Amino acid sequence: MNVLFLGTGAGVPSKQRNVSSVALELLSERGAVWLFDCGEGTQHQILHTTLKPGKIEKIFITHLHGDHIFGLPGLLGSRSFQGAGDPLTIYGPKGLADFIKAALACSKTHLRYPIHVVEGEGGMVFEDEQFRVEALLLEHGLPSYGYRVVEKDKPGTLMASELKAAGVKPGPDYQKLKEGGTVFLEDGTMIKGSDYIGPPKKGKIIAIAGDTRSCPALEELAENADLLIHEATFAQEDRELAYEYYHSTTEEAALLAKKSHVKQLVLTHISARYQGEQIGRLLEEACRIFQNTRIAEDLLRIEIEGLTEEE
Amino acid sequence: MNVLFLGTGAGVPSKQRNVSSVALELLSERGAVWLFDCGEGTQHQILHTTLKPGKIEKIFITHLHGDHIFGLPGLLGSRSFQGAGDPLTIYGPKGLADFIKAALACSKTHLRYPIHVVEGEGGMVFEDEQFRVEALLLEHGLPSYGYRVVEKDKPGTLMASELKAAGVKPGPDYQKLKEGGTVFLEDGTMIKGSDYIGPPKKGKIIAIAGDTRSCPALEELAENADLLIHEATFAQEDRELAYEYYHSTTEEAALLAKKSHVKQLVLTHISARYQGEQIGRLLEEACRIFQNTRIAEDLLRIEIEGLTEEE
Ligand SMILES: [Zn+2]
Ligand SMILES: [Zn+2]
């Protein structure tokens, strides 16, 4: 499981930072990539990575501001042009489907794969046997959602070498033991599956806040997350601006990370007003409160040790 | 007068070429820039130039395919974000206004400057004392227009040193002579304005073809142009593909340039299937027919000696 930052700037693109998009690469987990937001130029950023647009299975949109959605029509069209056939589902606030429809219709873009647009008002937006994704309403002056991606726990693996030592031969017995059953050896010894199954493996939790003011819903979003991706549009000294424009500061994000017991915090959606050394100071502000903080930059990739890799 | 290529690729962006946009810089002529097409990432390309979005006075859209319009909403928004207040007029085919409206409404983008969208079916789309712009319907499977930008001729300038030698003093007499009138010196000598006005100066003609098959309307578009900007999506050997997809080849563009007596031809909208040496071969194909040909690349700037600079 990798998190790949495609755009880490705020509002308008700059030479250093494109507008918002982050990819959650779930290649070993499900051979797929999930995108969160899709600002203009996201497909251009992807050209500089190994990410294949055809692998994008889901796109989650936090809110409808242009810097989070204007890259959608182009990405959808290019994905089709490149021959992708797998369906794509796009989740986001009410109004998203109209935008996509208008852009595709006007430009006579005929996609060669099915798309589904799921507009919602928060809550559980997706669940299967591997993952569930919850959307939590934050505060940004218009509906803006944070997404909490929860990988489900996996039962422990069978301790194969211990079983072999005990005299159990690989085959149907293994499957039985794996399911918690009991088998008997030729000498009558009873072997209980529960004695030979490792501890269950905790799934990972990735919390991705959209643009937002500091608000109570963020705690539910971030609780115990392995990685919290949070906007820090402003430095702490500009907290009045942050509040006025429905954004957050470095310290607000760090306090949330601490309070919610997250393992790692990555700050993104950095205003272009901060350059060079000032970026270091943003990091300092956050680290004073929550040590394990990083500032995202475009094309930064963070590995999250996942269930699948551990096996 | 400069022509600045912002995107010179076909259909989808590549690392080498962004999707379509070209700027006509009329800074000395009218302190303004005109844009022709605005594919996704046009505002990103502008970041690497001296072009100021606030100076963009007009945007002409050739047709509504995504690679020619998906950069519009972002550019409009960023132009506002940067504080531009001057009005902007956008010309293009029917359907353009709906797209812009949908994108701005969905994203809650409130522009701080007035925009006017002029949808038309060809003909004269703009005229003032300096320029006229005609749109000609080409062949691209959907309405696609070429734009012929005609700078109006300017009357010759007054020959100041010759007048001084003849004994005319600078002042009101100069204005009278400039307007073609007659004045008398103190010794009774008659001075006729027409004798002291230089030859009129020819305005420049820039012809910008959108995506198109080779078609008769192109001749009217290109006739006597100082610069013809023409797509060459395909090499000559792929002419069947060009025809099938409503595009042109190198040779078709060069033949048009020759037949229409243009001074300079620049090929653009180059398919990403041609790379490295193949680009040289595209150029050769065109140059065999029309010598003064160039292949555009992103951020190429071509100076066109204009009326204003000559003075
Ligand atoms: Zn934003
Ligand atoms: Zn095109």
Coordinates of N, CA and C in Angstrom, one line a residue, chain A residues 119-225:
Chain A
E119 N -23.2 10.1 -5.8 CA -23.3 11.4 -5.0 C -23.9 11.0 -3.7
G120 N -23.3 11.6 -2.6 CA -23.8 11.2 -1.3 C -23.7 12.4 -0.3
E121 N -24.2 12.1 0.9 CA -24.1 13.1 1.9 C -23.4 12.6 3.1
G122 N -22.4 11.8 2.9 CA -21.6 11.2 4.0 C -22.0 9.9 4.4
G123 N -21.3 9.3 5.4 CA -21.6 7.9 5.8 C -20.8 6.9 5.0
M124 N -21.1 5.6 5.1 CA -20.4 4.6 4.5 C -20.6 4.7 3.0
V125 N -19.6 4.9 2.2 CA -19.8 5.1 0.8 C -19.3 3.9 0.0
F126 N -18.5 3.0 0.6 CA -18.1 1.8 -0.1 C -17.7 0.8 1.0
E127 N -18.0 -0.5 0.7 CA -17.6 -1.6 1.5 C -17.5 -2.9 0.7
D128 N -16.4 -3.6 0.9 CA -16.4 -5.0 0.4 C -15.6 -5.8 1.4
E129 N -15.2 -7.0 1.1 CA -14.6 -7.9 2.1 C -13.2 -7.3 2.6
Q130 N -12.6 -6.4 1.8 CA -11.2 -5.9 2.0 C -11.2 -4.6 2.7
F131 N -12.1 -3.7 2.3 CA -12.1 -2.3 2.7 C -13.5 -1.8 3.0
R132 N -13.5 -0.7 3.9 CA -14.7 0.1 3.9 C -14.2 1.6 3.9
V133 N -15.0 2.4 3.2 CA -14.6 3.8 3.1 C -15.8 4.6 3.7
E134 N -15.5 5.5 4.7 CA -16.5 6.3 5.2 C -16.2 7.8 4.8
A135 N -17.3 8.5 4.5 CA -17.2 10.0 4.2 C -17.7 10.8 5.4
L136 N -16.9 11.7 5.9 CA -17.4 12.5 7.1 C -17.4 14.0 6.7
L137 N -18.5 14.6 7.0 CA -18.7 16.0 6.6 C -17.9 16.9 7.4
L138 N -17.1 17.7 6.8 CA -16.2 18.7 7.5 C -16.7 20.1 7.3
E139 N -15.9 21.1 7.5 CA -16.4 22.5 7.4 C -15.6 23.3 6.4
H140 N -16.2 23.6 5.3 CA -15.4 24.3 4.3 C -16.3 25.3 3.5
G141 N -17.4 25.6 4.1 CA -18.3 26.6 3.4 C -19.2 26.0 2.4
L142 N -18.8 24.9 1.9 CA -19.7 24.1 1.0 C -19.4 22.6 1.4
P143 N -20.3 21.7 1.0 CA -20.1 20.3 1.5 C -18.7 19.8 1.1
S144 N -17.9 19.5 2.1 CA -16.5 18.9 1.9 C -16.4 17.7 2.8
Y145 N -15.9 16.6 2.3 CA -15.9 15.4 3.0 C -14.4 14.9 3.2
G146 N -14.2 14.3 4.4 CA -13.0 13.6 4.6 C -13.3 12.1 4.4
Y147 N -12.3 11.4 3.9 CA -12.5 10.0 3.6 C -11.7 9.2 4.6
R148 N -12.3 8.2 5.3 CA -11.6 7.3 6.2 C -11.6 5.9 5.5
V149 N -10.4 5.5 5.1 CA -10.3 4.2 4.4 C -9.8 3.2 5.4
V150 N -10.6 2.2 5.7 CA -10.3 1.2 6.7 C -10.1 -0.2 6.0
E151 N -8.9 -0.6 6.1 CA -8.6 -2.0 5.6 C -9.1 -3.0 6.7
K152 N -9.8 -4.0 6.3 CA -10.4 -4.9 7.3 C -9.3 -5.8 7.8
D153 N -9.4 -6.2 9.1 CA -8.4 -7.1 9.7 C -8.5 -8.4 9.0
K154 N -7.3 -9.1 9.0 CA -7.2 -10.4 8.3 C -6.9 -11.5 9.4
P155 N -7.5 -12.7 9.3 CA -7.2 -13.7 10.3 C -5.7 -14.1 10.2
G156 N -5.2 -14.5 11.2 CA -3.7 -14.9 11.2 C -3.5 -16.0 10.2
T157 N -2.2 -16.1 9.9 CA -1.8 -17.2 8.9 C -1.5 -18.5 9.7
L158 N -1.6 -19.6 9.0 CA -1.3 -20.9 9.5 C 0.2 -21.0 9.7
M159 N 0.7 -21.5 10.9 CA 2.1 -21.6 11.2 C 2.6 -22.9 10.5
A160 N 3.0 -22.8 9.2 CA 3.3 -24.0 8.4 C 4.5 -24.8 9.0
S161 N 5.5 -24.2 9.4 CA 6.7 -24.9 9.8 C 6.4 -25.7 11.1
E162 N 5.7 -25.0 12.0 CA 5.3 -25.7 13.3 C 4.4 -26.9 13.0
L163 N 3.5 -26.8 12.1 CA 2.7 -27.9 11.7 C 3.5 -29.1 11.2
K164 N 4.4 -28.7 10.3 CA 5.3 -29.7 9.7 C 6.0 -30.5 10.8
A165 N 6.6 -29.7 11.8 CA 7.3 -30.3 12.9 C 6.5 -31.2 13.7
A166 N 5.2 -30.9 13.8 CA 4.2 -31.7 14.6 C 3.8 -32.9 13.8
G167 N 4.2 -33.0 12.5 CA 3.9 -34.2 11.7 C 2.7 -34.1 10.8
V168 N 2.1 -32.9 10.7 CA 0.9 -32.7 9.8 C 1.4 -32.5 8.4
K169 N 0.9 -33.2 7.5 CA 1.3 -33.1 6.1 C 0.5 -32.1 5.3
P170 N 1.1 -31.2 4.5 CA 0.4 -30.2 3.7 C -0.7 -30.9 2.9
G171 N -1.8 -30.3 2.7 CA -2.9 -30.9 2.0 C -4.2 -30.4 2.6
P172 N -5.3 -31.3 2.5 CA -6.6 -30.9 2.9 C -6.6 -30.6 4.4
D173 N -5.8 -31.2 5.2 CA -5.7 -30.9 6.7 C -5.4 -29.5 6.9
Y174 N -4.5 -28.9 6.2 CA -4.1 -27.5 6.4 C -5.3 -26.6 6.2
Q175 N -6.2 -26.8 5.2 CA -7.3 -26.0 5.0 C -8.3 -26.1 6.2
K176 N -8.5 -27.3 6.7 CA -9.3 -27.5 7.8 C -8.8 -26.8 9.1
L177 N -7.5 -26.9 9.3 CA -6.9 -26.2 10.4 C -7.0 -24.7 10.3
K178 N -6.8 -24.2 9.1 CA -6.9 -22.8 8.8 C -8.2 -22.2 9.2
E179 N -9.3 -23.0 9.0 CA -10.6 -22.6 9.3 C -10.9 -22.8 10.8
G180 N -9.9 -23.2 11.5 CA -10.1 -23.4 13.0 C -10.6 -24.8 13.4
G181 N -10.5 -25.7 12.5 CA -11.0 -27.1 12.8 C -9.9 -27.9 13.5
T182 N -10.2 -29.2 13.7 CA -9.3 -30.1 14.4 C -9.0 -31.3 13.5
V183 N -7.8 -31.8 13.5 CA -7.5 -33.0 12.7 C -6.7 -34.0 13.6
F184 N -6.7 -35.2 13.3 CA -6.0 -36.3 14.1 C -4.9 -36.9 13.2
L185 N -3.7 -37.0 13.8 CA -2.6 -37.7 13.1 C -2.9 -39.2 13.1
E186 N -2.0 -39.9 12.4 CA -2.2 -41.4 12.3 C -2.0 -42.0 13.7
D187 N -1.1 -41.4 14.5 CA -0.9 -41.9 15.9 C -1.9 -41.5 16.9
G188 N -3.0 -40.8 16.4 CA -4.1 -40.4 17.3 C -3.9 -39.0 17.9
T189 N -2.8 -38.4 17.7 CA -2.6 -37.0 18.3 C -3.6 -36.1 17.7
M190 N -4.2 -35.3 18.6 CA -5.2 -34.3 18.2 C -4.5 -32.9 17.9
I191 N -4.7 -32.4 16.8 CA -4.1 -31.1 16.4 C -5.3 -30.0 16.2
K192 N -5.2 -29.0 17.1 CA -6.3 -28.0 17.0 C -5.8 -26.8 16.2
G193 N -6.6 -26.4 15.2 CA -6.2 -25.2 14.4 C -5.9 -24.0 15.2
S194 N -6.7 -23.7 16.2 CA -6.5 -22.5 17.0 C -5.1 -22.4 17.6
D195 N -4.4 -23.5 17.8 CA -3.1 -23.5 18.3 C -2.0 -23.2 17.3
Y196 N -2.4 -23.3 16.0 CA -1.4 -23.1 14.9 C -1.8 -21.9 14.0
I197 N -2.6 -21.0 14.5 CA -2.9 -19.9 13.7 C -2.3 -18.6 14.4
G198 N -1.6 -17.9 13.6 CA -1.0 -16.7 14.2 C -2.0 -15.7 14.6
P199 N -1.6 -14.6 15.2 CA -2.5 -13.5 15.6 C -3.2 -12.8 14.4
P200 N -4.4 -12.4 14.5 CA -5.0 -11.7 13.4 C -4.2 -10.4 13.1
K201 N -4.3 -10.1 11.8 CA -3.5 -8.9 11.4 C -4.4 -7.7 11.3
K202 N -4.0 -6.6 11.9 CA -4.7 -5.4 11.9 C -4.6 -4.8 10.5
G203 N -5.8 -4.4 9.9 CA -5.8 -3.6 8.7 C -5.3 -2.2 8.9
K204 N -4.9 -1.6 7.9 CA -4.5 -0.2 8.0 C -5.6 0.8 7.9
I205 N -5.4 2.0 8.5 CA -6.4 3.0 8.4 C -5.8 4.3 7.8
I206 N -6.3 4.7 6.7 CA -5.8 6.0 6.0 C -6.9 7.0 6.1
A207 N -6.6 8.1 6.7 CA -7.6 9.2 6.8 C -7.2 10.4 5.9
I208 N -8.1 10.8 5.0 CA -7.7 11.8 4.1 C -8.8 13.0 4.3
A209 N -8.3 14.0 4.9 CA -9.2 15.2 5.1 C -9.2 16.0 3.9
G210 N -10.4 16.5 3.4 CA -10.4 17.5 2.3 C -10.1 18.8 2.9
D211 N -10.4 19.9 2.2 CA -10.2 21.2 2.7 C -11.2 21.4 3.9
T212 N -10.7 22.0 5.0 CA -11.6 22.1 6.1 C -11.0 23.0 7.2
R213 N -11.9 23.7 7.9 CA -11.6 24.3 9.1 C -11.4 23.2 10.2
S214 N -10.7 23.5 11.2 CA -10.6 22.6 12.4 C -12.1 22.4 12.9
C215 N -12.5 21.2 13.0 CA -13.9 20.9 13.4 C -14.0 19.5 14.1
P216 N -15.0 19.3 14.9 CA -15.1 18.0 15.7 C -15.1 16.8 14.8
A217 N -15.7 16.8 13.6 CA -15.8 15.6 12.8 C -14.5 15.0 12.5
L218 N -13.5 15.9 12.5 CA -12.1 15.4 12.1 C -11.6 14.3 13.1
E219 N -12.1 14.4 14.3 CA -11.6 13.4 15.3 C -12.1 12.0 14.9
E220 N -13.3 11.9 14.5 CA -13.8 10.7 14.1 C -13.1 10.2 12.9
L221 N -12.8 11.1 12.0 CA -12.1 10.8 10.7 C -10.7 10.2 11.0
A222 N -10.0 10.8 12.0 CA -8.6 10.5 12.1 C -8.3 9.4 13.2
E223 N -9.2 9.1 14.0 CA -9.0 8.2 15.2 C -8.2 7.0 14.8
N224 N -7.0 6.9 15.5 CA -6.1 5.7 15.3 C -5.6 5.4 13.9
A225 N -5.7 6.4 13.1 CA -5.2 6.2 11.7 C -3.7 6.0 11.6

